[in-house]
């Protein structure tokens, strides 16, 4: 494994933020780190980059220990790139100077390639205030990648971008990361980012990893109700004295069946209508191609293979 984190513990005073984190990443993988605000995502990135000390545990990157109880490699000696949400470029330096600021001689050979890859050629003589947010984020990425980092850390890098350009910039940056085979951890609260571009997703809550798996597995086989809800809507389905769950898109509206719900709300969503209705005192959502009247009864079918079961007492999350 290229990055190995073993039993990492981090507290501020006596408040534990990371209780015990163990996971690993292969070279070139892009991992999304998903968790609520305040769950310790940025703290974890700071621990990896050496901006924060850890209480205990071990971090191995590219076969070298960078942190354990005997060793602390200083941030500037770790080959780790760090890009934040608010791309801090030097305002008094132009884009070329920003990319090359403090750059070791041996990396200048990468300049042409990186500029081409990040499509910044036309902007090199401009200053940060003369380019857009998306372009500034590309400059931050170029500045990191030119240094051939062993690991790239992206802390909510797209959250300050306008919604309409966010996804195209995200996809561009993802392409650059994949082309350069840069091992990357992306912290995001946008579940679309996690599902669309990551090789694996790590869901973090209460200082503990709740699940670490590829997007499809996480969506279809969530470890607990918490992971299931983080990745998308899910309906609670009491059946045969057990509690199952089912995703709305797996409920098919039909003319008649033995299962029905009473419609409470119906929203037009472009591609389909979203329905909210009551099933056995639980509010459900499902989709229909046609609008349905409030208080009407709608019949649905489902396939048993789409039912999700967490056991008799699903923990909301592991703590
Ligand atoms: P996230 O990035 O997931 O939103 P953070 O890692 O920024 O969360 O913060 C996790 C928790 O640690 C929060 O409760 C925050 O207040 C606390 N925290 C972060 N940095 C410090 C610090 N330097 N000193 C004390 N508490 C901190
Ligand atoms: Mg944060």
PDB file of C-alpha atoms and ligand atoms in Angstrom, residues 12 17 35-44 46 52 155-156 187, ligand 1:
ATOM      1  CA  UNK A  12      -7.396  18.571  21.219  1.00  0.00           C
ATOM      2  CA  UNK A  17     -11.360  14.171  17.311  1.00  0.00           C
ATOM      3  CA  UNK A  35     -18.118  13.559   7.084  1.00  0.00           C
ATOM      4  CA  UNK A  36     -20.213  16.250   8.703  1.00  0.00           C
ATOM      5  CA  UNK A  37     -18.811  19.668   9.480  1.00  0.00           C
ATOM      6  CA  UNK A  38     -16.660  19.450  12.618  1.00  0.00           C
ATOM      7  CA  UNK A  39     -16.093  15.695  12.303  1.00  0.00           C
ATOM      8  CA  UNK A  40     -12.319  16.095  12.018  1.00  0.00           C
ATOM      9  CA  UNK A  41     -11.665  15.908   8.266  1.00  0.00           C
ATOM     10  CA  UNK A  42      -9.396  18.962   8.072  1.00  0.00           C
ATOM     11  CA  UNK A  43      -7.656  17.890  11.272  1.00  0.00           C
ATOM     12  CA  UNK A  44      -6.866  14.555   9.665  1.00  0.00           C
ATOM     13  CA  UNK A  46      -3.294  18.457   8.861  1.00  0.00           C
ATOM     14  CA  UNK A  52      -0.731  18.986  13.497  1.00  0.00           C
ATOM     15  CA  UNK A 155      -9.733  20.190   1.443  1.00  0.00           C
ATOM     16  CA  UNK A 156     -13.186  21.062   0.018  1.00  0.00           C
ATOM     17  CA  UNK A 187     -12.337  16.073   1.563  1.00  0.00           C
TER      18      UNK A 187
HETATM   19  P1  LIG B   1     -14.049  19.360   9.685  1.00  0.00           P
HETATM   20  O1  LIG B   1     -12.910  19.692   8.774  1.00  0.00           O
HETATM   21  O2  LIG B   1     -14.520  17.934   9.550  1.00  0.00           O
HETATM   22  O3  LIG B   1     -15.179  20.308   9.565  1.00  0.00           O
HETATM   23  P2  LIG B   1     -12.165  20.021  11.793  1.00  0.00           P
HETATM   24  O4  LIG B   1     -11.098  19.009  11.602  1.00  0.00           O
HETATM   25  O5  LIG B   1     -11.880  21.393  11.296  1.00  0.00           O
HETATM   26  O6  LIG B   1     -13.532  19.460  11.189  1.00  0.00           O
HETATM   27  O7  LIG B   1     -12.498  20.113  13.341  1.00  0.00           O
HETATM   28  C1  LIG B   1     -12.808  18.988  14.124  1.00  0.00           C
HETATM   29  C2  LIG B   1     -13.038  19.410  15.570  1.00  0.00           C
HETATM   30  O8  LIG B   1     -11.810  19.794  16.161  1.00  0.00           O
HETATM   31  C3  LIG B   1     -13.963  20.600  15.718  1.00  0.00           C
HETATM   32  O9  LIG B   1     -14.748  20.379  16.853  1.00  0.00           O
HETATM   33  C4  LIG B   1     -13.028  21.759  15.916  1.00  0.00           C
HETATM   34  O10 LIG B   1     -13.621  22.768  16.674  1.00  0.00           O
HETATM   35  C5  LIG B   1     -11.872  21.120  16.659  1.00  0.00           C
HETATM   36  N1  LIG B   1     -10.576  21.780  16.369  1.00  0.00           N
HETATM   37  C6  LIG B   1     -10.017  21.942  15.149  1.00  0.00           C
HETATM   38  N2  LIG B   1      -8.804  22.540  15.238  1.00  0.00           N
HETATM   39  C7  LIG B   1      -8.610  22.780  16.564  1.00  0.00           C
HETATM   40  C8  LIG B   1      -7.535  23.366  17.320  1.00  0.00           C
HETATM   41  N3  LIG B   1      -6.430  23.812  16.734  1.00  0.00           N
HETATM   42  N4  LIG B   1      -7.682  23.423  18.661  1.00  0.00           N
HETATM   43  C9  LIG B   1      -8.777  22.931  19.293  1.00  0.00           C
HETATM   44  N5  LIG B   1      -9.823  22.364  18.635  1.00  0.00           N
HETATM   45  C10 LIG B   1      -9.743  22.282  17.289  1.00  0.00           C
END
